[in-house]
mmCIF file of C-alpha atoms and ligand atoms in Angstrom:
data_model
loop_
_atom_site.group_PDB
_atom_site.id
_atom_site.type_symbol
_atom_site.label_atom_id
_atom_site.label_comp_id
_atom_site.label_asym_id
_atom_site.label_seq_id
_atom_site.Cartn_x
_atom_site.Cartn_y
_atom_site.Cartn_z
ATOM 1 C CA UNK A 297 156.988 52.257 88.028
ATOM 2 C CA UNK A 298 158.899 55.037 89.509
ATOM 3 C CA UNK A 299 159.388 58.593 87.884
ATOM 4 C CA UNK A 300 162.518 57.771 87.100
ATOM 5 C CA UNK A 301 162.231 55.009 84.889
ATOM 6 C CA UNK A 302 160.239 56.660 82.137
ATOM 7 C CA UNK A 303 162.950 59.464 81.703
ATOM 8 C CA UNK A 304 165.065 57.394 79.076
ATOM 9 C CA UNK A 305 162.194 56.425 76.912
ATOM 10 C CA UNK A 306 162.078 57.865 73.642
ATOM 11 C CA UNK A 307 159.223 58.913 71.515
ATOM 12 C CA UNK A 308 158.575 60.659 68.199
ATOM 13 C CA UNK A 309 157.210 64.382 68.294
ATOM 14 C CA UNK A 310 156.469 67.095 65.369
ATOM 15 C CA UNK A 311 159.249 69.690 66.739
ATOM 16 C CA UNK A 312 158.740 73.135 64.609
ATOM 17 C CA UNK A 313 162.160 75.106 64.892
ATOM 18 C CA UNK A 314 163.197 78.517 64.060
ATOM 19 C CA UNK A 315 166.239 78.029 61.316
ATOM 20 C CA UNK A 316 167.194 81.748 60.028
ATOM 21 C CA UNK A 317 164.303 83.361 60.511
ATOM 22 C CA UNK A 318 162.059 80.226 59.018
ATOM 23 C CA UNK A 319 160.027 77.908 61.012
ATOM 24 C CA UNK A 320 160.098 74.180 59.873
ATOM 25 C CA UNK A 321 158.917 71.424 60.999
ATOM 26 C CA UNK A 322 159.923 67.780 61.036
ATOM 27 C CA UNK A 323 159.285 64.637 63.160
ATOM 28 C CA UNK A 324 161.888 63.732 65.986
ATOM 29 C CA UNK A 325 162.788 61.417 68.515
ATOM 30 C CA UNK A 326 163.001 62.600 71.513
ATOM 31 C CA UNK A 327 163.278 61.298 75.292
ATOM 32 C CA UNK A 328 160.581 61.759 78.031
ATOM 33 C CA UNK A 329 163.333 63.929 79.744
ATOM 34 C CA UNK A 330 162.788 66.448 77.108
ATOM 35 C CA UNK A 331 159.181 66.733 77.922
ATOM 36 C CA UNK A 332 158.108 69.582 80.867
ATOM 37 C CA UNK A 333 157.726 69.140 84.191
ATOM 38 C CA UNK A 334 153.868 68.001 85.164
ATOM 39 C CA UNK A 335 151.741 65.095 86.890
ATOM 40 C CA UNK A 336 150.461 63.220 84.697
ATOM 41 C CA UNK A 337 152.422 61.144 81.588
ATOM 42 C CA UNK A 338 150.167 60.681 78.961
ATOM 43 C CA UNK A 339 150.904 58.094 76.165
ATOM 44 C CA UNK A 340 148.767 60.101 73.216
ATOM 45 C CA UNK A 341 146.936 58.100 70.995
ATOM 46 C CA UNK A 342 144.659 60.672 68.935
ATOM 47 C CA UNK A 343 145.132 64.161 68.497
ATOM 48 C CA UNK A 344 143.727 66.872 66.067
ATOM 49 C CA UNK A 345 144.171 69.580 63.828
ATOM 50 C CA UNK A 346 142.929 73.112 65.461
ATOM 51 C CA UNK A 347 143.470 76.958 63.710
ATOM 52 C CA UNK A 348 145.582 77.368 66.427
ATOM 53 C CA UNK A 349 148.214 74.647 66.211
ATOM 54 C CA UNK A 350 148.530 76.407 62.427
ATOM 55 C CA UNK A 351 149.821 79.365 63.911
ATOM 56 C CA UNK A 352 151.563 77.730 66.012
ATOM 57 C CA UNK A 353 153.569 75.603 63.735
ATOM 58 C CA UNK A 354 153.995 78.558 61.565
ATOM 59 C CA UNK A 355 156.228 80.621 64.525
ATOM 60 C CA UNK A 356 152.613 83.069 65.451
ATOM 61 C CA UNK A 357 154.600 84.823 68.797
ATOM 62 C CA UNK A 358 151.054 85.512 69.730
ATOM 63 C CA UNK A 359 150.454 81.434 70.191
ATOM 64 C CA UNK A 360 154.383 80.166 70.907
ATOM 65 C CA UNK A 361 157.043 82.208 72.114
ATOM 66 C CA UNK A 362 160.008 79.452 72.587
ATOM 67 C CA UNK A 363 160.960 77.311 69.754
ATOM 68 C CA UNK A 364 161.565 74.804 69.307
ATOM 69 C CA UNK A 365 158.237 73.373 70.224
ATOM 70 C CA UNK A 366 155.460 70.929 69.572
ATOM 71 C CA UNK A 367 152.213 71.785 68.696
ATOM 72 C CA UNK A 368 148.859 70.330 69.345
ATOM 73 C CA UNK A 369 146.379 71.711 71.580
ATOM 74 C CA UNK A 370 144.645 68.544 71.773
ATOM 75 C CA UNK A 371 145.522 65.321 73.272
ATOM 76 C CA UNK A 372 143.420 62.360 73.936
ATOM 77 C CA UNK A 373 145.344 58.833 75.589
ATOM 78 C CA UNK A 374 146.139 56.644 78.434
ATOM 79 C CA UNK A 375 147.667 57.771 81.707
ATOM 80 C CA UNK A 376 151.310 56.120 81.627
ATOM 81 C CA UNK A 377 151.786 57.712 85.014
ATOM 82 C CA UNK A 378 150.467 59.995 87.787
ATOM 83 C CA UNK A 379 152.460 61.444 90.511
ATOM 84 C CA UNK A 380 149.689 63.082 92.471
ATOM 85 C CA UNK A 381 147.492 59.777 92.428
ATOM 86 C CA UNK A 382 144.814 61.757 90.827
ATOM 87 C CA UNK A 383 144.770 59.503 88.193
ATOM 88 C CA UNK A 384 145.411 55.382 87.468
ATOM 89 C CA UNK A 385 147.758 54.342 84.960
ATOM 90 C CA UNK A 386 145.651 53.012 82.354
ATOM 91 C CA UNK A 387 142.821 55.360 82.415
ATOM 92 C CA UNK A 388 141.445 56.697 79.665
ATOM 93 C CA UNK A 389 141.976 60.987 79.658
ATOM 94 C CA UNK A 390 141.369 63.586 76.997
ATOM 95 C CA UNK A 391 143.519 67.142 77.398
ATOM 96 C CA UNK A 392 142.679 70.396 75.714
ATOM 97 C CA UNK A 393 143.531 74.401 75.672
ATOM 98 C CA UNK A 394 145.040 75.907 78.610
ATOM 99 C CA UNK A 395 148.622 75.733 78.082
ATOM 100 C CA UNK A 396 148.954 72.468 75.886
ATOM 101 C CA UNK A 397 150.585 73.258 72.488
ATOM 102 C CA UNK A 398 151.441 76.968 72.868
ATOM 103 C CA UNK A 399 153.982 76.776 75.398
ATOM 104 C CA UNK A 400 153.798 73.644 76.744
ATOM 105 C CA UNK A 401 154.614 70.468 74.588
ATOM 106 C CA UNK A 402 151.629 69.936 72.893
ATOM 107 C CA UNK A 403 149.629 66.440 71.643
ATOM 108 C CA UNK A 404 151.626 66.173 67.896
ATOM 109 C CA UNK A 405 153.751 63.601 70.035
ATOM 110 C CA UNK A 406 153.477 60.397 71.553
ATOM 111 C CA UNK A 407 153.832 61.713 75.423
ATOM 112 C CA UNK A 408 152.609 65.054 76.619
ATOM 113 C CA UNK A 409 153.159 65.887 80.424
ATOM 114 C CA UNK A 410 150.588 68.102 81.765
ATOM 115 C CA UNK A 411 149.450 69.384 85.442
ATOM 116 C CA UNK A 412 146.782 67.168 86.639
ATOM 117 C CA UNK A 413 144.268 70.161 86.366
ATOM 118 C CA UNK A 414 144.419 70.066 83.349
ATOM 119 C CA UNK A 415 143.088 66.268 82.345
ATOM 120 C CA UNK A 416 139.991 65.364 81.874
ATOM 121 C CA UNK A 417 138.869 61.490 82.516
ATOM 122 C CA UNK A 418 136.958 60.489 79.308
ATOM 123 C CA UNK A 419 133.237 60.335 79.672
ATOM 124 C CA UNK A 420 131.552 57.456 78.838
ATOM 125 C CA UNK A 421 130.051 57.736 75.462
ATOM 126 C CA UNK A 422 132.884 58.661 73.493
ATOM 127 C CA UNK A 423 135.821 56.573 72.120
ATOM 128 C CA UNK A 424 139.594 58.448 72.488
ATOM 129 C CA UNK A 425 139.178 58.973 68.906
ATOM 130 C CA UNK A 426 135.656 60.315 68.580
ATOM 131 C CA UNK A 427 136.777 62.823 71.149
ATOM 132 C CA UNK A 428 139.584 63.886 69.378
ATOM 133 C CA UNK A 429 137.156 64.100 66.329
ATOM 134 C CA UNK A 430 135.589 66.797 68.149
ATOM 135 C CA UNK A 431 138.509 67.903 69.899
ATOM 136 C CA UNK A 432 139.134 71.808 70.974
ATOM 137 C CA UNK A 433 136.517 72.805 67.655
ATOM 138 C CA UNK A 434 133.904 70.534 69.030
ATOM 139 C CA UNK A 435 134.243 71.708 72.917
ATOM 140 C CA UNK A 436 134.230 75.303 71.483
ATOM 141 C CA UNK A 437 130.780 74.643 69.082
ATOM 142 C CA UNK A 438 129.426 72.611 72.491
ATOM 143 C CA UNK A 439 130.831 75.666 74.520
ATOM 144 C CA UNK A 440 128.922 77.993 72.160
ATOM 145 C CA UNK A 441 125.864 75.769 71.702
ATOM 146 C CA UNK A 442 125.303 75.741 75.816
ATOM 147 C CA UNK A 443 125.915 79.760 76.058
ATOM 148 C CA UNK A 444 122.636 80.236 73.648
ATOM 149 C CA UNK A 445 120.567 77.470 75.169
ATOM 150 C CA UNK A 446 121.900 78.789 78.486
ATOM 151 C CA UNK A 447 120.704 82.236 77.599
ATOM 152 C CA UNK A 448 117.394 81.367 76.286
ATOM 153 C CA UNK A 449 117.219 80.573 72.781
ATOM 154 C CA UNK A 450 115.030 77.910 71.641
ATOM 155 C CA UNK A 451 114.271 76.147 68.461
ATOM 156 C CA UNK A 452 111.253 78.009 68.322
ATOM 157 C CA UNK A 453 112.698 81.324 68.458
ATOM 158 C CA UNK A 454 114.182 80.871 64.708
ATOM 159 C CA UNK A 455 117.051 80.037 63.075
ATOM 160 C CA UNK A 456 120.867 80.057 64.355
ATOM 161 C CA UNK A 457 123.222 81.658 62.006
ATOM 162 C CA UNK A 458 126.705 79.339 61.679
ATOM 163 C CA UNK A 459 129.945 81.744 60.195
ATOM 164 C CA UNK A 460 133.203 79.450 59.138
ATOM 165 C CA UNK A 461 130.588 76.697 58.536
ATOM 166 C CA UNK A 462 132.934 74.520 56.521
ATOM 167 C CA UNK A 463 135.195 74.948 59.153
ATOM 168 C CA UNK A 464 136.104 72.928 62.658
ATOM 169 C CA UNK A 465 134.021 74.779 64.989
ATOM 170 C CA UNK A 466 131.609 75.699 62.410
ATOM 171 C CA UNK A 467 130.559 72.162 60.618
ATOM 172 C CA UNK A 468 130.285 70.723 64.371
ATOM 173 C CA UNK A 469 128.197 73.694 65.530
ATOM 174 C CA UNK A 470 126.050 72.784 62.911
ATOM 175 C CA UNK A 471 125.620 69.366 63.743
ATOM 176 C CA UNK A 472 124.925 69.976 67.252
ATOM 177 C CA UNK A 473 122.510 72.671 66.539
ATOM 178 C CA UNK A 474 120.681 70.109 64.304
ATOM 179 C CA UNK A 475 120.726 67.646 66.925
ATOM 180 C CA UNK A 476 119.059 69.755 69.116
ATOM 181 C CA UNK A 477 116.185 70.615 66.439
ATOM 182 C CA UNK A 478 117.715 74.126 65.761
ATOM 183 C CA UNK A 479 116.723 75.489 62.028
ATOM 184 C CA UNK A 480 120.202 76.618 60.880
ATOM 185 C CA UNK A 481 121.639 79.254 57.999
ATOM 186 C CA UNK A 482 125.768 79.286 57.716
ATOM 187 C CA UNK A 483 127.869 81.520 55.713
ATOM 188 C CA UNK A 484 130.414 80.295 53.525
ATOM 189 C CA UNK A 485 132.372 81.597 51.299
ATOM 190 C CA UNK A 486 132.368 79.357 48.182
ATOM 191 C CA UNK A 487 129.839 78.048 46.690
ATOM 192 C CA UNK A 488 131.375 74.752 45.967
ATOM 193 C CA UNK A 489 130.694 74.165 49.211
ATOM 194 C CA UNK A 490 127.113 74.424 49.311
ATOM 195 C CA UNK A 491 126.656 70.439 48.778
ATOM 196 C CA UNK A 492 128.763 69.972 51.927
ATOM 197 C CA UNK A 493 126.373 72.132 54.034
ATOM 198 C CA UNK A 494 123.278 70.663 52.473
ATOM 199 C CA UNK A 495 124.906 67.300 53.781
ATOM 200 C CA UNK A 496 125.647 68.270 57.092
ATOM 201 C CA UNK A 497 122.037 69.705 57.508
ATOM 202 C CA UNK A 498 122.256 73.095 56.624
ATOM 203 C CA UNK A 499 118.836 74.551 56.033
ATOM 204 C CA UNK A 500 119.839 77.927 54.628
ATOM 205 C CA UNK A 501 123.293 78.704 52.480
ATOM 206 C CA UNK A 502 124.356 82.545 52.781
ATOM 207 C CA UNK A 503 126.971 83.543 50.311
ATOM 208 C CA UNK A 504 129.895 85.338 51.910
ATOM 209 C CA UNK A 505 128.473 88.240 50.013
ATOM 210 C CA UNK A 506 124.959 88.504 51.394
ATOM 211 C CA UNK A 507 126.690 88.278 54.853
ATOM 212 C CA UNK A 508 128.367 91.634 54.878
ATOM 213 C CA UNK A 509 126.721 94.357 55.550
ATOM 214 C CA UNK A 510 127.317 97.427 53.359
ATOM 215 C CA UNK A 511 124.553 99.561 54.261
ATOM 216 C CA UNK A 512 126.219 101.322 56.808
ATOM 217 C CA UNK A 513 122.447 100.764 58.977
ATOM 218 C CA UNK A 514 123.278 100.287 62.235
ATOM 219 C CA UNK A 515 120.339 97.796 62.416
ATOM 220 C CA UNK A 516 119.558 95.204 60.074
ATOM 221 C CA UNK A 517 116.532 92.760 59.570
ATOM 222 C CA UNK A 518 115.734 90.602 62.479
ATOM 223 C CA UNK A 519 116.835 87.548 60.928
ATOM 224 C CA UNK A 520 118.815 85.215 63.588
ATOM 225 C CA UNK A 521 117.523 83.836 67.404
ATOM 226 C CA UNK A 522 121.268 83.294 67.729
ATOM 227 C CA UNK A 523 124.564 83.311 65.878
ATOM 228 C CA UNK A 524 127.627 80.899 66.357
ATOM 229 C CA UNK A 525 130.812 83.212 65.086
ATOM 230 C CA UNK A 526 134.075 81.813 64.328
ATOM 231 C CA UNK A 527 135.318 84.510 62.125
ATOM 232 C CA UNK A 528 134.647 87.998 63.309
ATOM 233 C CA UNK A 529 134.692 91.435 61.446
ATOM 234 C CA UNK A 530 132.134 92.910 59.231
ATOM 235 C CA UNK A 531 130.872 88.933 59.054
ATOM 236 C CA UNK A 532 130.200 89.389 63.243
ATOM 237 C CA UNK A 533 129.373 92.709 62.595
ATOM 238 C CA UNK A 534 126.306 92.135 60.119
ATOM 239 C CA UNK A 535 125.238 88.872 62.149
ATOM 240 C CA UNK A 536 125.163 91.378 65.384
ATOM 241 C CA UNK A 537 123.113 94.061 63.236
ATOM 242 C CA UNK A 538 120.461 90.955 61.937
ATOM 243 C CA UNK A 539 120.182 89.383 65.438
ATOM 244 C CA UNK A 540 116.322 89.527 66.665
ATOM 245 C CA UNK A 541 115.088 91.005 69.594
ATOM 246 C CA UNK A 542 116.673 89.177 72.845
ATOM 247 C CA UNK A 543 119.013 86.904 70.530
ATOM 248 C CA UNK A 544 122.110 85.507 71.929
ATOM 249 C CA UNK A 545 125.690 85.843 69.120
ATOM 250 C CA UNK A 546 128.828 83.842 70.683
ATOM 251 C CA UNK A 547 132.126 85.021 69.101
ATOM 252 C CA UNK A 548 135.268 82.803 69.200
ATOM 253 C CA UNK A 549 137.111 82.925 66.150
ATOM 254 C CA UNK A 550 138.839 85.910 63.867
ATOM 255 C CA UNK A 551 139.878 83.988 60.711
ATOM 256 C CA UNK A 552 138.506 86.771 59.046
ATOM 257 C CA UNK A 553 140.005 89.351 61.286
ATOM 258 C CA UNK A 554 140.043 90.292 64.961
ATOM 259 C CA UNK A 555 138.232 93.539 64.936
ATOM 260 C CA UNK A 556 134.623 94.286 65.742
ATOM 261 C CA UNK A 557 132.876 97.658 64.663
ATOM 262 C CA UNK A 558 129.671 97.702 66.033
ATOM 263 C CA UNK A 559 127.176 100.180 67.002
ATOM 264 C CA UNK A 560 125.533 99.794 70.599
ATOM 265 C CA UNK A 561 121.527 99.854 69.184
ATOM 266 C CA UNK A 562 121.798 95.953 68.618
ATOM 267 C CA UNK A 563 122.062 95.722 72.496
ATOM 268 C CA UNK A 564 120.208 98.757 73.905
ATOM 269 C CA UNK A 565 117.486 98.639 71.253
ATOM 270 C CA UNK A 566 116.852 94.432 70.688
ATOM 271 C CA UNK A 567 118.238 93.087 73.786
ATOM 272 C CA UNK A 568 120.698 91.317 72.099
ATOM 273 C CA UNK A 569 124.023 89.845 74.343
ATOM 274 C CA UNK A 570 126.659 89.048 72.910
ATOM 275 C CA UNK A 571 129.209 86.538 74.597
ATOM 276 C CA UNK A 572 132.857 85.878 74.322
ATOM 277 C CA UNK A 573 134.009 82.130 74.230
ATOM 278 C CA UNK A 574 136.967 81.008 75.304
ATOM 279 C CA UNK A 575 137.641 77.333 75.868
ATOM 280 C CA UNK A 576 141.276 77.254 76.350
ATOM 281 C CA UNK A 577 140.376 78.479 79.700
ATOM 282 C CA UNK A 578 137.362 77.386 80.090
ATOM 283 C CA UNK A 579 136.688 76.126 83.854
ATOM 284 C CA UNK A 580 136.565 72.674 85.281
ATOM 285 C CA UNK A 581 132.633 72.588 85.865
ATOM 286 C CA UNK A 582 131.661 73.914 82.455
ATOM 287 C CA UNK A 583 134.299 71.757 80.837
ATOM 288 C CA UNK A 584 133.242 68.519 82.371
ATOM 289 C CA UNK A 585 129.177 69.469 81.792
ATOM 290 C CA UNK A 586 130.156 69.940 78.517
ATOM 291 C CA UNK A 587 132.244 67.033 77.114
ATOM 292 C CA UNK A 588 129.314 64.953 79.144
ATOM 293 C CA UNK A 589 126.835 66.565 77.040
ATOM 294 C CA UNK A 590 128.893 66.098 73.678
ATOM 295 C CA UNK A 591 129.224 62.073 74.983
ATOM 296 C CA UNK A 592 125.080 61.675 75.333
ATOM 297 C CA UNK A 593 122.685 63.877 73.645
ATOM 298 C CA UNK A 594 124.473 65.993 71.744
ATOM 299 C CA UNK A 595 126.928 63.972 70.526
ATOM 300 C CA UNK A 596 126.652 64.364 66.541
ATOM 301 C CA UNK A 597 125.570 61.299 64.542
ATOM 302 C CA UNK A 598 127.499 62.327 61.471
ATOM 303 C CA UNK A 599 130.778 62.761 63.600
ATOM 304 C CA UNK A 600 132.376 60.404 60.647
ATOM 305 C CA UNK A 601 131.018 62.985 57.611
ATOM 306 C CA UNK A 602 133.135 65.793 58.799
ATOM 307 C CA UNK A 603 136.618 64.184 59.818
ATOM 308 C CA UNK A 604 139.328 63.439 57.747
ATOM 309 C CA UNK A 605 141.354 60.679 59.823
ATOM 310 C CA UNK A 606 145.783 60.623 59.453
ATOM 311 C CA UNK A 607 147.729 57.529 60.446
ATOM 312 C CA UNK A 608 150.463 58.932 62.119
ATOM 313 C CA UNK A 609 152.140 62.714 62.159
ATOM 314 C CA UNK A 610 153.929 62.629 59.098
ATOM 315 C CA UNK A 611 151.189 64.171 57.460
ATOM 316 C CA UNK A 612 149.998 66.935 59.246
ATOM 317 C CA UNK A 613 152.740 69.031 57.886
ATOM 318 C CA UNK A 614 150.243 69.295 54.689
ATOM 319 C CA UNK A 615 147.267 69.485 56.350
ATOM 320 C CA UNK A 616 148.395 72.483 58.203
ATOM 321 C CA UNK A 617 149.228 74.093 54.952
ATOM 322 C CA UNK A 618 145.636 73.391 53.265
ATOM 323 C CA UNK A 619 144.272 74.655 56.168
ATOM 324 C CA UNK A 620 146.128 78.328 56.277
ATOM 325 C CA UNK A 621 144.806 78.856 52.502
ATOM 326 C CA UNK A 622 141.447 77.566 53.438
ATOM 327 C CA UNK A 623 141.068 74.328 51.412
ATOM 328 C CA UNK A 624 140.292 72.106 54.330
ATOM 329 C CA UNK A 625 136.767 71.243 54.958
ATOM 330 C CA UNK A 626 135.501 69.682 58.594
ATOM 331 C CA UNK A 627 137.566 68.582 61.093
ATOM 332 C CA UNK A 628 141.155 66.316 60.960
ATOM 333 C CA UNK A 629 142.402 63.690 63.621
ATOM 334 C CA UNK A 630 145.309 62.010 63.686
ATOM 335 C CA UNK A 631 145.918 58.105 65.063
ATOM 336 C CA UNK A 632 149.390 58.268 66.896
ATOM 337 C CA UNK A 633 149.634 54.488 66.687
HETATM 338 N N1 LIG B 237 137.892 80.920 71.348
HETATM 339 C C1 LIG B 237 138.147 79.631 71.354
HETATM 340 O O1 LIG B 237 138.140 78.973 72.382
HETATM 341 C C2 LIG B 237 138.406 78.942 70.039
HETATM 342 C C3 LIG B 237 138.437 77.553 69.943
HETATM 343 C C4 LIG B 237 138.592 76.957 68.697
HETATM 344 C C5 LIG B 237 138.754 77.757 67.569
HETATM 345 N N2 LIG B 237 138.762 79.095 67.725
HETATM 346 C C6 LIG B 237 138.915 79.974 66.579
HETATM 347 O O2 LIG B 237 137.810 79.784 65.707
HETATM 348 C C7 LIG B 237 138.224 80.042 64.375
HETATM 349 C C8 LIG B 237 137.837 78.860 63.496
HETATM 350 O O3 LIG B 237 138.588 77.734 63.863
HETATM 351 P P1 LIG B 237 138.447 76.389 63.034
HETATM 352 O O4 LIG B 237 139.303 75.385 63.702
HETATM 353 O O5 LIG B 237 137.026 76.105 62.784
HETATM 354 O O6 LIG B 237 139.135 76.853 61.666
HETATM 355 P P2 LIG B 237 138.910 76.274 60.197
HETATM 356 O O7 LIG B 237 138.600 74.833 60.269
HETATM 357 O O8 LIG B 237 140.049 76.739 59.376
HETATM 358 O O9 LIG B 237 137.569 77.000 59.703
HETATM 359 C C9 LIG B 237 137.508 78.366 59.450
HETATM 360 C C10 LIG B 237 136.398 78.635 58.409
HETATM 361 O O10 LIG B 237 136.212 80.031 58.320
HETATM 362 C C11 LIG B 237 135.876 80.412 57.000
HETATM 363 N N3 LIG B 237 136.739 81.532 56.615
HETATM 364 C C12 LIG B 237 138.068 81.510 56.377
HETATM 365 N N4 LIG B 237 138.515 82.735 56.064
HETATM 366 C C13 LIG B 237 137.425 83.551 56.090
HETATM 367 C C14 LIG B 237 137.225 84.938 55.836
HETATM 368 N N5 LIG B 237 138.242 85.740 55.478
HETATM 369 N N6 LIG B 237 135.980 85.441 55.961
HETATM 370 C C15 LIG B 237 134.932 84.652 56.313
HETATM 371 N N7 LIG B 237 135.060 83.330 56.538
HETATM 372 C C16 LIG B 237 136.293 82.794 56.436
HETATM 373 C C17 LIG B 237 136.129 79.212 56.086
HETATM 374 O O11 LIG B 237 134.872 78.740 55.626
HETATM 375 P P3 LIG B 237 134.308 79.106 54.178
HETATM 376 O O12 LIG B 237 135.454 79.087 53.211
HETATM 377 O O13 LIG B 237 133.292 78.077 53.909
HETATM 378 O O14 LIG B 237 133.689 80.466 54.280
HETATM 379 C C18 LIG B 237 136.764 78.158 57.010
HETATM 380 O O15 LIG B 237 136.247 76.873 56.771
HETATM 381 C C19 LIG B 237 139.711 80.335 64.463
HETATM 382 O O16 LIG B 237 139.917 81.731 64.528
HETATM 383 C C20 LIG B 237 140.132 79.699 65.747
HETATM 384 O O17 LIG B 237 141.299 80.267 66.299
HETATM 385 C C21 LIG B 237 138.589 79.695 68.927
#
């Protein structure tokens, strides 16, 4: 079918817009005409709920700039057309980070239109849905996962530390971790939560509490082989301070906040590295090893215990808000039927 064709096609979106001074959000039809410029048509049938696509929804300038706008940083569907031949119509594709949902329509819609760079054919292994399940929190926990076994750290070497563990990224860091016969500890912050953990495999519960340092040390007790961060400040800076000699600590995440005080002695004095994740932009190679990994032998066995599945976008809109005041456990996908 030519390009042409598809332009009068309409299709239902989340569209936030700015309306004096207040960003709301409501679902709209649209045509494909409204959609940007790009190779591949996608018809979406699974996204999922990220941080990100939070502030996004919520008018964060550092995330979206131009309203209105669709969120969704993750997209997983069929190819409904590719100009560069790259791809088939009909093949099976998963998109996630670079642009998609900031400032380029994103996958709370029934089309996105993306650069063919950007796509990724779906491995074998994983269903659209279980990859959406995962999604941008699971590539970033796989992402993290690789940069400690990457840099060394073994099972043997002792336990790896999971912050935001009720979280995304953190509950499928966990499971990962488990699957590869780590011992793991994770932080939380309420104890009502603990059961969750235990469920997910958790070995060791630290209260928000015990994971802030307030001795002022710069070094701490060599408790961690390696740390999986998704929240940042004093809970990065204590997991830094109670790495052990050689560990690895991967930072992505600042719910908490985005600063980092740290001494240097963690690195000059234990050897520890600490490495900066980000898998918006994370390169074609590493992207592809990855998802292949999270399709075979690391792919989680609980995937089901930590999503929460929508039918249809109508109710993201509350999702979004339980996750900005922190009462969402695990992960959230939504079926765009
Ligand atoms: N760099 C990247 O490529 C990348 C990719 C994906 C996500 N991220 C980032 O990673 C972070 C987590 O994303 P997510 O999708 O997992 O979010 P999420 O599902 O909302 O999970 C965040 C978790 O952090 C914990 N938390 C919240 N506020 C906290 C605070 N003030 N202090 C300590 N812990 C707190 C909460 O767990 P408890 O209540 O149990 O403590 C919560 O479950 C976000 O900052 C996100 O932007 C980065």
């Amino acid at each position: 079918m030519e390009h042409t064709s598809w332009e009068n096609v309409t299709y239902h979106a989340m569209v936030v817009s700015e309306e004096e001074g207040a960003f709301v959000r409501n679902i709209e039809t649209l045509t494909l005409k409204d959609l940007p410029e790009g190779d591949v048509l996608i018809r979406v049938g699974f996204s999922s709920l990220n941080w990100k696509d939070c502030l996004s929804a919520m008018g964060n300038p550092g995330v979206t700039r131009r309203y209105p706008h669709t969120p969704g940083i993750d997209a997983a569907g069929i190819v409904a057309e590719c100009t560069t031949g790259a791809f088939h119509k009909g093949d099976k594709v998963i998109v996630t980070g670079y642009d998609l949902g900031m400032n380029t329509a994103g996958g709370f819609a029934e089309f996105i239109r993306v650069p063919e760079e950007w796509v990724v054919r779906l491995p074998r292994g994983l269903t659209r849905k279980e990859a959406m399940m995962l999604g941008t929190a699971g590539f970033t926990a796989g992402l993290s996962v690789k940069r400690l076994v990457d840099l060394g750290v073994t099972p043997e070497m002792g336990t790896v530390l999971v912050t935001g563990a009720t979280g995304g990224v953190g509950s499928l860091a966990v499971l990962i971790l488990k699957k590869l016969g780590f011992t793991v500890a994770a932080v939380s912050g309420r104890e009502e939560r603990r059961d969750y953990l235990t469920a997910i495999g958790v070995d060791q519960v630290v209260p928000l509490d015990d994971a802030v340092d307030k001795s002022g040390k710069p070094l701490g007790k060599q408790l961690w082989a390696g740390v999986v961060d998704a929240v940042g400040g004093e809970v990065l800076e204590t997991a830094i301070k109670n790495t052990r000699n050689r560990g690895v600590v991967t930072c992505c995440g600042n719910v908490r906040s985005g600063d980092l005080n740290s001494s240097i002695y963690p690195f000059i004095l234990r050897g520890v590295s600490l490495c900066g994740i980000d898998s918006a932009t994370c390169p074609m190679d590493e992207r592809l090893a990855v998802w292949a990994k999270l399709a075979m032998d690391w792919k989680p066995d609980d995937l089901a215990e930590v999503v929460e599945s929508l039918n249809g976008l109508e109710d993201l809109d509350e999702q979004m808000e339980r996750m900005v005041k922190g009462e969402r456990t695990g992960r959230c996908v939504v079926h765009i039927p």
